[in-house]
mmCIF file of C-alpha atoms and ligand atoms in Angstrom:
data_model
loop_
_atom_site.group_PDB
_atom_site.id
_atom_site.type_symbol
_atom_site.label_atom_id
_atom_site.label_comp_id
_atom_site.label_asym_id
_atom_site.label_seq_id
_atom_site.Cartn_x
_atom_site.Cartn_y
_atom_site.Cartn_z
ATOM 1 C CA MET A 1 21.927 -14.791 -0.501
ATOM 2 C CA GLU A 2 18.852 -13.993 -2.399
ATOM 3 C CA THR A 3 17.933 -16.850 -4.706
ATOM 4 C CA THR A 4 15.681 -18.943 -2.442
ATOM 5 C CA LEU A 5 15.249 -16.166 0.096
ATOM 6 C CA GLY A 6 13.446 -14.070 -2.497
ATOM 7 C CA LEU A 7 10.845 -16.788 -2.808
ATOM 8 C CA GLU A 8 10.551 -17.571 0.858
ATOM 9 C CA ILE A 9 9.987 -13.986 1.936
ATOM 10 C CA ILE A 10 6.964 -13.884 -0.292
ATOM 11 C CA GLU A 11 5.439 -16.510 1.973
ATOM 12 C CA VAL A 12 6.465 -14.545 5.045
ATOM 13 C CA VAL A 13 4.553 -11.436 3.999
ATOM 14 C CA GLU A 14 1.658 -13.521 2.617
ATOM 15 C CA GLN A 15 1.167 -15.334 5.918
ATOM 16 C CA ALA A 16 1.263 -12.088 7.882
ATOM 17 C CA ALA A 17 -1.217 -10.465 5.515
ATOM 18 C CA ILE A 18 -3.631 -13.385 5.640
ATOM 19 C CA ALA A 19 -3.557 -13.536 9.442
ATOM 20 C CA SER A 20 -4.197 -9.821 9.684
ATOM 21 C CA ALA A 21 -6.901 -9.804 7.018
ATOM 22 C CA HIS A 22 -9.031 -12.055 9.245
ATOM 23 C CA TRP A 23 -9.328 -9.001 11.488
ATOM 24 C CA MET A 24 -10.162 -6.556 8.726
ATOM 25 C CA GLY A 25 -13.010 -4.278 9.631
ATOM 26 C CA LYS A 26 -13.293 -5.573 13.192
ATOM 27 C CA GLY A 27 -12.212 -2.364 14.797
ATOM 28 C CA GLU A 28 -9.382 -4.039 16.720
ATOM 29 C CA LYS A 29 -6.083 -2.679 15.483
ATOM 30 C CA ASP A 30 -3.914 -4.304 18.168
ATOM 31 C CA THR A 31 -5.202 -7.754 17.307
ATOM 32 C CA ALA A 32 -4.815 -7.162 13.580
ATOM 33 C CA ASP A 33 -1.186 -6.281 14.293
ATOM 34 C CA GLN A 34 -0.465 -9.040 16.808
ATOM 35 C CA VAL A 35 -1.664 -11.886 14.611
ATOM 36 C CA ALA A 36 0.394 -10.514 11.724
ATOM 37 C CA VAL A 37 3.480 -10.423 13.944
ATOM 38 C CA GLU A 38 2.963 -14.004 15.078
ATOM 39 C CA ALA A 39 2.410 -15.308 11.564
ATOM 40 C CA MET A 40 5.380 -13.434 10.175
ATOM 41 C CA ARG A 41 7.673 -14.678 12.893
ATOM 42 C CA GLU A 42 6.517 -18.278 12.604
ATOM 43 C CA ARG A 43 7.126 -18.399 8.843
ATOM 44 C CA MET A 44 10.411 -16.518 9.108
ATOM 45 C CA ASN A 45 11.734 -19.033 11.621
ATOM 46 C CA LYS A 46 11.345 -21.769 8.992
ATOM 47 C CA ILE A 47 13.795 -20.105 6.591
ATOM 48 C CA TYR A 48 17.329 -21.434 6.340
ATOM 49 C CA MET A 49 19.052 -18.242 7.451
ATOM 50 C CA ARG A 50 20.662 -16.340 10.288
ATOM 51 C CA GLY A 51 18.641 -13.192 10.569
ATOM 52 C CA ARG A 52 18.431 -10.351 13.070
ATOM 53 C CA ILE A 53 15.592 -7.863 13.389
ATOM 54 C CA VAL A 54 16.940 -4.331 13.110
ATOM 55 C CA ILE A 55 13.579 -2.618 12.702
ATOM 56 C CA GLY A 56 10.676 -4.339 14.398
ATOM 57 C CA GLU A 57 7.907 -4.122 16.865
ATOM 58 C CA GLY A 58 9.966 -2.117 19.352
ATOM 59 C CA GLU A 59 12.517 -2.636 22.078
ATOM 60 C CA ARG A 60 12.719 -6.061 23.624
ATOM 61 C CA ASP A 61 10.989 -4.953 26.867
ATOM 62 C CA ASP A 62 7.918 -3.683 25.043
ATOM 63 C CA ALA A 63 7.595 -6.277 22.292
ATOM 64 C CA PRO A 64 7.476 -10.006 22.925
ATOM 65 C CA MET A 65 8.030 -10.859 19.252
ATOM 66 C CA LEU A 66 10.023 -9.443 16.390
ATOM 67 C CA TYR A 67 11.661 -7.069 18.803
ATOM 68 C CA ILE A 68 14.746 -5.180 17.767
ATOM 69 C CA GLY A 69 17.721 -7.532 18.115
ATOM 70 C CA GLU A 70 15.654 -10.772 17.963
ATOM 71 C CA GLU A 71 17.325 -13.481 15.962
ATOM 72 C CA VAL A 72 15.175 -15.202 13.400
ATOM 73 C CA GLY A 73 15.596 -18.099 10.960
ATOM 74 C CA ILE A 74 16.248 -21.815 11.413
ATOM 75 C CA CYS A 75 19.917 -21.236 11.867
ATOM 76 C CA THR A 76 19.443 -19.149 14.969
ATOM 77 C CA GLN A 77 17.470 -21.839 16.792
ATOM 78 C CA PRO A 78 19.133 -23.649 19.720
ATOM 79 C CA ASP A 79 19.680 -26.937 17.818
ATOM 80 C CA ALA A 80 20.808 -25.155 14.658
ATOM 81 C CA LYS A 81 24.239 -26.751 14.473
ATOM 82 C CA ASP A 82 22.614 -30.081 13.631
ATOM 83 C CA TYR A 83 21.436 -28.836 10.270
ATOM 84 C CA CYS A 84 23.023 -25.482 9.565
ATOM 85 C CA ASN A 85 26.503 -24.843 8.389
ATOM 86 C CA PRO A 86 27.498 -21.475 9.826
ATOM 87 C CA ASP A 87 30.290 -21.055 7.293
ATOM 88 C CA GLU A 88 27.791 -21.172 4.465
ATOM 89 C CA LEU A 89 25.531 -18.535 5.879
ATOM 90 C CA ILE A 90 25.982 -14.818 5.925
ATOM 91 C CA GLU A 91 24.241 -12.899 8.622
ATOM 92 C CA ILE A 92 21.368 -10.792 7.474
ATOM 93 C CA ASP A 93 19.493 -7.817 8.871
ATOM 94 C CA ILE A 94 15.733 -7.572 8.597
ATOM 95 C CA ALA A 95 13.362 -4.658 8.910
ATOM 96 C CA VAL A 96 9.722 -5.661 9.416
ATOM 97 C CA ASP A 97 6.346 -4.043 9.628
ATOM 98 C CA PRO A 98 3.965 -7.032 9.737
ATOM 99 C CA CYS A 99 0.906 -4.779 9.611
ATOM 100 C CA GLU A 100 1.749 -1.409 8.098
ATOM 101 C CA GLY A 101 -1.441 0.596 8.663
ATOM 102 C CA THR A 102 -3.135 -1.136 11.583
ATOM 103 C CA ASN A 103 -5.961 1.409 11.610
ATOM 104 C CA LEU A 104 -6.566 0.795 7.927
ATOM 105 C CA VAL A 105 -7.043 -2.904 8.611
ATOM 106 C CA ALA A 106 -9.195 -2.316 11.700
ATOM 107 C CA TYR A 107 -11.538 0.018 9.785
ATOM 108 C CA GLY A 108 -11.485 -1.836 6.491
ATOM 109 C CA GLN A 109 -9.765 0.955 4.573
ATOM 110 C CA ASN A 110 -7.409 0.774 1.641
ATOM 111 C CA GLY A 111 -3.619 0.775 1.698
ATOM 112 C CA SER A 112 -2.460 -1.627 4.439
ATOM 113 C CA MET A 113 0.181 -4.272 3.863
ATOM 114 C CA ALA A 114 2.602 -6.686 5.499
ATOM 115 C CA VAL A 115 6.096 -5.600 4.589
ATOM 116 C CA LEU A 116 9.777 -6.303 5.191
ATOM 117 C CA ALA A 117 13.196 -5.417 3.850
ATOM 118 C CA ILE A 118 16.368 -7.484 4.046
ATOM 119 C CA SER A 119 20.047 -6.806 3.541
ATOM 120 C CA GLU A 120 23.377 -8.210 4.694
ATOM 121 C CA LYS A 121 24.439 -7.296 8.224
ATOM 122 C CA GLY A 122 24.709 -3.520 8.567
ATOM 123 C CA GLY A 123 22.945 -2.873 5.306
ATOM 124 C CA LEU A 124 19.845 -1.194 6.757
ATOM 125 C CA PHE A 125 19.827 1.977 8.866
ATOM 126 C CA ALA A 126 18.649 1.012 12.356
ATOM 127 C CA ALA A 127 16.296 3.986 12.671
ATOM 128 C CA PRO A 128 14.964 4.813 16.102
ATOM 129 C CA ASP A 129 11.243 4.858 16.740
ATOM 130 C CA PHE A 130 11.182 8.587 15.879
ATOM 131 C CA TYR A 131 9.521 10.516 13.105
ATOM 132 C CA MET A 132 11.045 11.260 9.739
ATOM 133 C CA ARG A 133 10.439 13.988 7.238
ATOM 134 C CA LYS A 134 10.158 12.232 3.885
ATOM 135 C CA LEU A 135 10.310 13.080 0.241
ATOM 136 C CA ALA A 136 9.622 10.398 -2.344
ATOM 137 C CA ALA A 137 9.388 10.930 -6.070
ATOM 138 C CA PRO A 138 9.682 8.954 -9.331
ATOM 139 C CA PRO A 139 13.055 7.868 -10.780
ATOM 140 C CA GLN A 140 12.990 10.726 -13.337
ATOM 141 C CA ALA A 141 13.234 13.213 -10.442
ATOM 142 C CA LYS A 142 15.914 11.329 -8.471
ATOM 143 C CA GLY A 143 18.539 13.713 -7.140
ATOM 144 C CA LYS A 144 16.703 16.686 -8.658
ATOM 145 C CA VAL A 145 14.003 17.267 -6.087
ATOM 146 C CA ASP A 146 15.419 17.947 -2.646
ATOM 147 C CA ILE A 147 13.887 17.812 0.812
ATOM 148 C CA ASN A 148 15.713 21.036 1.662
ATOM 149 C CA LYS A 149 13.813 22.898 -1.032
ATOM 150 C CA SER A 150 10.295 24.155 -0.548
ATOM 151 C CA ALA A 151 7.356 22.077 -1.716
ATOM 152 C CA THR A 152 6.666 24.751 -4.316
ATOM 153 C CA GLU A 153 10.162 24.461 -5.760
ATOM 154 C CA ASN A 154 10.053 20.713 -5.726
ATOM 155 C CA LEU A 155 6.718 20.657 -7.551
ATOM 156 C CA LYS A 156 8.232 22.885 -10.291
ATOM 157 C CA ILE A 157 11.168 20.507 -10.628
ATOM 158 C CA LEU A 158 8.915 17.474 -10.592
ATOM 159 C CA ALA A 159 6.702 18.927 -13.318
ATOM 160 C CA GLU A 160 9.776 19.491 -15.489
ATOM 161 C CA CYS A 161 11.186 16.031 -14.840
ATOM 162 C CA LEU A 162 7.837 14.379 -15.673
ATOM 163 C CA ASP A 163 7.110 16.699 -18.563
ATOM 164 C CA ARG A 164 3.727 17.756 -17.285
ATOM 165 C CA SER A 165 2.228 20.791 -15.667
ATOM 166 C CA ILE A 166 1.978 21.182 -11.908
ATOM 167 C CA ASN A 167 -1.766 20.722 -11.868
ATOM 168 C CA GLU A 168 -1.244 17.286 -13.377
ATOM 169 C CA LEU A 169 0.713 16.183 -10.288
ATOM 170 C CA VAL A 170 -0.699 14.294 -7.294
ATOM 171 C CA VAL A 171 1.080 14.468 -3.959
ATOM 172 C CA VAL A 172 0.284 12.085 -1.095
ATOM 173 C CA VAL A 173 0.353 13.642 2.364
ATOM 174 C CA MET A 174 -0.742 12.077 5.648
ATOM 175 C CA GLN A 175 -3.733 13.852 7.061
ATOM 176 C CA ARG A 176 -2.273 15.326 10.251
ATOM 177 C CA ASP A 177 -2.359 18.763 11.862
ATOM 178 C CA ARG A 178 1.368 19.013 11.419
ATOM 179 C CA HIS A 179 0.811 19.102 7.656
ATOM 180 C CA THR A 180 -1.709 21.947 7.476
ATOM 181 C CA GLU A 181 0.773 24.399 6.023
ATOM 182 C CA LEU A 182 2.373 21.861 3.689
ATOM 183 C CA ILE A 183 -1.020 20.922 2.235
ATOM 184 C CA LYS A 184 -1.894 24.558 1.672
ATOM 185 C CA GLU A 185 1.455 25.181 -0.016
ATOM 186 C CA ILE A 186 0.987 22.221 -2.359
ATOM 187 C CA ARG A 187 -2.513 23.327 -3.270
ATOM 188 C CA ASP A 188 -1.412 26.948 -3.760
ATOM 189 C CA ALA A 189 1.342 25.755 -6.080
ATOM 190 C CA GLY A 190 -1.378 24.146 -8.211
ATOM 191 C CA ALA A 191 -0.858 20.459 -7.508
ATOM 192 C CA ARG A 192 -3.510 18.130 -6.155
ATOM 193 C CA VAL A 193 -3.250 16.437 -2.763
ATOM 194 C CA ARG A 194 -4.257 12.947 -1.923
ATOM 195 C CA LEU A 195 -4.724 12.757 1.836
ATOM 196 C CA ILE A 196 -4.175 9.420 3.554
ATOM 197 C CA THR A 197 -4.874 8.603 7.178
ATOM 198 C CA ASP A 198 -2.054 6.024 7.436
ATOM 199 C CA GLY A 199 0.244 3.862 5.411
ATOM 200 C CA ASP A 200 2.935 6.011 3.916
ATOM 201 C CA VAL A 201 5.146 3.082 2.796
ATOM 202 C CA SER A 202 2.713 2.172 0.073
ATOM 203 C CA ALA A 203 2.502 5.857 -0.945
ATOM 204 C CA ALA A 204 6.282 6.215 -1.154
ATOM 205 C CA ILE A 205 6.754 3.128 -3.287
ATOM 206 C CA SER A 206 3.840 4.021 -5.566
ATOM 207 C CA CYS A 207 5.846 7.052 -6.731
ATOM 208 C CA ALA A 208 8.308 4.732 -8.446
ATOM 209 C CA PHE A 209 5.606 3.087 -10.610
ATOM 210 C CA ALA A 210 4.147 4.955 -13.573
ATOM 211 C CA GLY A 211 0.380 4.641 -13.767
ATOM 212 C CA THR A 212 -0.311 4.855 -10.062
ATOM 213 C CA ASN A 213 -1.137 8.578 -10.420
ATOM 214 C CA ILE A 214 1.027 9.286 -7.374
ATOM 215 C CA HIS A 215 3.933 11.557 -8.122
ATOM 216 C CA ALA A 216 5.298 12.429 -4.694
ATOM 217 C CA LEU A 217 5.049 11.729 -1.005
ATOM 218 C CA MET A 218 5.732 14.707 1.257
ATOM 219 C CA GLY A 219 5.512 15.232 4.981
ATOM 220 C CA ILE A 220 6.347 13.546 8.268
ATOM 221 C CA GLY A 221 5.727 9.868 9.049
ATOM 222 C CA ALA A 222 7.474 7.307 11.188
ATOM 223 C CA ALA A 223 11.215 6.755 10.767
ATOM 224 C CA PRO A 224 11.229 2.933 10.719
ATOM 225 C CA GLU A 225 8.706 2.927 7.874
ATOM 226 C CA GLY A 226 11.010 5.424 6.136
ATOM 227 C CA VAL A 227 13.843 2.888 6.088
ATOM 228 C CA ILE A 228 11.554 0.185 4.641
ATOM 229 C CA SER A 229 10.354 2.629 1.966
ATOM 230 C CA ALA A 230 13.942 3.554 1.206
ATOM 231 C CA ALA A 231 14.900 -0.064 0.684
ATOM 232 C CA ALA A 232 12.271 -0.438 -2.032
ATOM 233 C CA MET A 233 13.099 2.932 -3.580
ATOM 234 C CA ARG A 234 16.824 2.100 -3.639
ATOM 235 C CA CYS A 235 16.063 -1.027 -5.699
ATOM 236 C CA LEU A 236 13.588 0.793 -7.921
ATOM 237 C CA GLY A 237 15.845 3.808 -8.588
ATOM 238 C CA GLY A 238 13.219 6.170 -7.176
ATOM 239 C CA HIS A 239 13.943 9.303 -5.170
ATOM 240 C CA PHE A 240 13.787 8.971 -1.392
ATOM 241 C CA GLN A 241 15.136 11.274 1.273
ATOM 242 C CA GLY A 242 14.517 11.153 4.992
ATOM 243 C CA GLN A 243 15.445 13.415 7.881
ATOM 244 C CA LEU A 244 14.871 12.407 11.501
ATOM 245 C CA ILE A 245 12.530 14.509 13.551
ATOM 246 C CA TYR A 246 13.417 14.570 17.250
ATOM 247 C CA ASP A 247 11.934 17.917 18.301
ATOM 248 C CA PRO A 248 8.541 17.565 20.043
ATOM 249 C CA ALA A 249 7.766 21.116 18.912
ATOM 250 C CA ILE A 250 7.481 19.751 15.379
ATOM 251 C CA VAL A 251 5.584 16.557 16.157
ATOM 252 C CA LYS A 252 3.967 16.585 19.554
ATOM 253 C CA THR A 253 2.157 13.282 19.639
ATOM 254 C CA GLY A 254 3.050 9.669 19.219
ATOM 255 C CA LEU A 255 6.457 8.202 19.098
ATOM 256 C CA ILE A 256 8.982 10.676 20.398
ATOM 257 C CA GLY A 257 9.711 11.704 23.955
ATOM 258 C CA GLU A 258 8.771 15.010 25.545
ATOM 259 C CA SER A 259 12.112 16.767 25.508
ATOM 260 C CA LYS A 260 14.304 17.597 22.554
ATOM 261 C CA GLU A 261 17.451 17.230 24.675
ATOM 262 C CA ALA A 262 16.459 13.732 25.814
ATOM 263 C CA ASN A 263 15.688 12.750 22.242
ATOM 264 C CA LEU A 264 19.054 14.073 21.038
ATOM 265 C CA LYS A 265 20.766 12.055 23.765
ATOM 266 C CA ARG A 266 18.910 8.946 22.684
ATOM 267 C CA LEU A 267 20.107 9.481 19.132
ATOM 268 C CA SER A 268 23.665 10.072 20.224
ATOM 269 C CA ASP A 269 23.557 6.890 22.370
ATOM 270 C CA MET A 270 22.608 5.060 19.186
ATOM 271 C CA GLY A 271 25.643 6.527 17.437
ATOM 272 C CA ILE A 272 23.667 9.099 15.435
ATOM 273 C CA ASN A 273 25.729 12.229 15.888
ATOM 274 C CA GLU A 274 24.410 14.252 12.977
ATOM 275 C CA PRO A 275 20.717 14.311 13.933
ATOM 276 C CA ASP A 276 19.756 16.758 11.175
ATOM 277 C CA LYS A 277 21.393 14.801 8.389
ATOM 278 C CA VAL A 278 19.283 14.197 5.298
ATOM 279 C CA TYR A 279 19.666 10.540 4.358
ATOM 280 C CA ASN A 280 19.003 9.318 0.862
ATOM 281 C CA ALA A 281 17.764 5.843 -0.105
ATOM 282 C CA ASP A 282 21.316 4.579 -0.691
ATOM 283 C CA GLU A 283 22.257 5.531 2.870
ATOM 284 C CA LEU A 284 19.137 4.208 4.562
ATOM 285 C CA ALA A 285 19.450 0.906 2.685
ATOM 286 C CA SER A 286 23.194 0.811 1.988
ATOM 287 C CA GLY A 287 23.738 -2.937 1.670
ATOM 288 C CA GLU A 288 25.112 -4.568 -1.423
ATOM 289 C CA THR A 289 22.061 -6.799 -1.550
ATOM 290 C CA VAL A 290 18.671 -5.345 -0.795
ATOM 291 C CA LEU A 291 15.401 -7.282 -0.937
ATOM 292 C CA PHE A 292 11.968 -5.928 -0.263
ATOM 293 C CA ALA A 293 8.653 -7.813 0.004
ATOM 294 C CA ALA A 294 5.108 -6.636 0.648
ATOM 295 C CA CYS A 295 1.695 -8.263 0.513
ATOM 296 C CA GLY A 296 -1.554 -6.265 0.456
ATOM 297 C CA ILE A 297 -3.817 -6.771 3.472
ATOM 298 C CA THR A 298 -6.532 -4.396 2.296
ATOM 299 C CA PRO A 299 -6.601 -3.302 -1.373
ATOM 300 C CA GLY A 300 -4.055 -0.699 -2.381
ATOM 301 C CA VAL A 301 -2.638 1.199 -5.306
ATOM 302 C CA LEU A 302 -0.041 -1.466 -6.034
ATOM 303 C CA MET A 303 -1.622 -4.670 -4.758
ATOM 304 C CA GLU A 304 -4.986 -6.223 -4.182
ATOM 305 C CA GLY A 305 -5.925 -7.048 -0.624
ATOM 306 C CA VAL A 306 -6.416 -10.533 0.785
ATOM 307 C CA ARG A 307 -9.529 -12.260 -0.549
ATOM 308 C CA PHE A 308 -11.058 -15.258 1.229
ATOM 309 C CA PHE A 309 -13.230 -17.761 -0.618
ATOM 310 C CA HIS A 310 -14.488 -21.274 -0.047
ATOM 311 C CA GLY A 311 -11.467 -23.468 0.467
ATOM 312 C CA GLY A 312 -8.851 -20.870 -0.210
ATOM 313 C CA VAL A 313 -7.319 -17.453 0.020
ATOM 314 C CA ARG A 314 -5.896 -15.249 -2.659
ATOM 315 C CA THR A 315 -3.090 -12.734 -2.107
ATOM 316 C CA GLN A 316 -1.058 -10.342 -4.128
ATOM 317 C CA SER A 317 2.535 -9.493 -3.243
ATOM 318 C CA LEU A 318 5.446 -7.503 -4.552
ATOM 319 C CA VAL A 319 9.057 -8.619 -4.253
ATOM 320 C CA ILE A 320 11.818 -6.274 -5.288
ATOM 321 C CA SER A 321 15.490 -7.152 -5.594
ATOM 322 C CA ASN A 322 18.400 -4.901 -6.441
ATOM 323 C CA GLN A 323 20.490 -7.932 -7.405
ATOM 324 C CA SER A 324 18.224 -9.440 -10.014
ATOM 325 C CA MET A 325 16.845 -5.943 -10.763
ATOM 326 C CA THR A 326 13.284 -7.143 -10.633
ATOM 327 C CA ALA A 327 10.015 -5.923 -9.183
ATOM 328 C CA ARG A 328 7.909 -9.043 -9.231
ATOM 329 C CA PHE A 329 4.172 -9.011 -8.609
ATOM 330 C CA VAL A 330 3.072 -12.371 -7.288
ATOM 331 C CA ASP A 331 -0.534 -13.439 -7.343
ATOM 332 C CA THR A 332 -1.119 -16.509 -5.171
ATOM 333 C CA ILE A 333 -3.980 -18.824 -4.427
ATOM 334 C CA HIS A 334 -3.480 -20.582 -1.112
ATOM 335 C CA MET A 335 -5.502 -23.780 -0.993
ATOM 336 C CA VAL A 336 -6.640 -24.120 2.591
ATOM 337 C CA GLU A 337 -8.624 -27.267 1.901
ATOM 338 C CA SER A 338 -9.508 -28.948 -1.339
ATOM 339 C CA PRO A 339 -11.404 -26.076 -2.898
ATOM 340 C CA LYS A 340 -14.729 -26.458 -4.645
ATOM 341 C CA THR A 341 -13.788 -23.811 -7.113
ATOM 342 C CA LEU A 342 -10.553 -21.925 -7.692
ATOM 343 C CA GLN A 343 -11.386 -18.289 -7.885
ATOM 344 C CA LEU A 344 -9.452 -16.901 -10.811
ATOM 345 C CA HIS A 345 -11.162 -13.529 -11.096
HETATM 346 C C1 VTB B 401 3.307 6.881 10.446
HETATM 347 C C2 VTB B 401 3.292 6.326 9.039
HETATM 348 C C3 VTB B 401 2.716 4.935 8.997
HETATM 349 O O1 VTB B 401 1.521 5.437 11.030
HETATM 350 O O2 VTB B 401 4.114 6.085 11.233
HETATM 351 C C4 VTB B 401 1.939 6.776 11.075
HETATM 352 O O3 VTB B 401 4.619 6.293 8.599
HETATM 353 C C5 VTB B 401 2.006 7.253 12.530
HETATM 354 O O4 VTB B 401 2.008 8.609 12.510
HETATM 355 O O5 VTB B 401 2.553 4.532 7.678
HETATM 356 P P1 VTB B 401 1.187 9.380 13.674
HETATM 357 O O6 VTB B 401 1.896 9.095 14.941
HETATM 358 O O7 VTB B 401 1.119 10.790 13.287
HETATM 359 O O8 VTB B 401 -0.196 8.723 13.668
HETATM 360 C C6 VTB B 401 1.421 4.913 9.720
HETATM 361 O O9 VTB B 401 0.497 5.668 9.004
HETATM 362 C C7 VTB B 401 0.883 3.454 9.800
HETATM 363 O O10 VTB B 401 1.239 2.799 10.857
#
């Protein structure tokens, strides 16, 4: 499944990132998102595949494009039988976030990216648009830290696994009122906190790479982004755990409905009967083949942002595959017209 797909999905995230980057710093987050969605969908529909969106822009009624359940790829188009051989093609599931960190793009801040994850049908957890408590950590701490333990205990374990003292650790936490106590606990334990306003996918994945100076992600972010992070962490051998949050007493704003009972019913209607289950990366991205691709929109810890210059655009992407066991950084110059100079630095 992955040989050519691995190359084509680079272009999918690149096109989304470039489209969105045109809106960087313009203060219009919805437009920055919408153009990324359109560009991602357009490029995806040129790939020889039969794909289905399992995590996307929302339910069909709310999202005109890349909605959950939308079929994508050349081989899902009405005239597909003329050029696609259905016997050759396995069905694949796709989780997308064309503009992860819309506010970051709108305000010209670091850490936004276009991102997606792919697996064979059923290989990605179809998370509802709820919140998720998350714990990400480097591969050395995989299975040793535990979301059910306190932050203090986890920091002790992490320090041992990484052979450093707690005050040499940096934990990323989203700057939200819901995290006031968590932030205090991390600081009291001696570690340092890096607060981000948005974009916890990038933070989660950064834990798996030495040299990023990010050693853990703790706290509550969105569930769909949790599945995308898990797909990357599964391939990278990093630690990732997620637990759905459905109780409005824990997170009052944003995605989830007003009543805990109604939220529980929604989960059970989706076939999630153990709402408090802690999922690990292998469960959130359980497929045999898992591919992940991201392209920086604004600069980030792992990737540069999109840079425009006369006649061209330069992007940096990351493609991760559990089959080829590669994490490939791809630096691309897109020649929009015959450029006067190719910007290599
Ligand atoms: C989370 C986080 C994302 O938005 O979804 C956040 O996972 C929304 O949380 O990375 P709030 O509702 O508390 O704002 C992001 O930061 C970016 O979209």
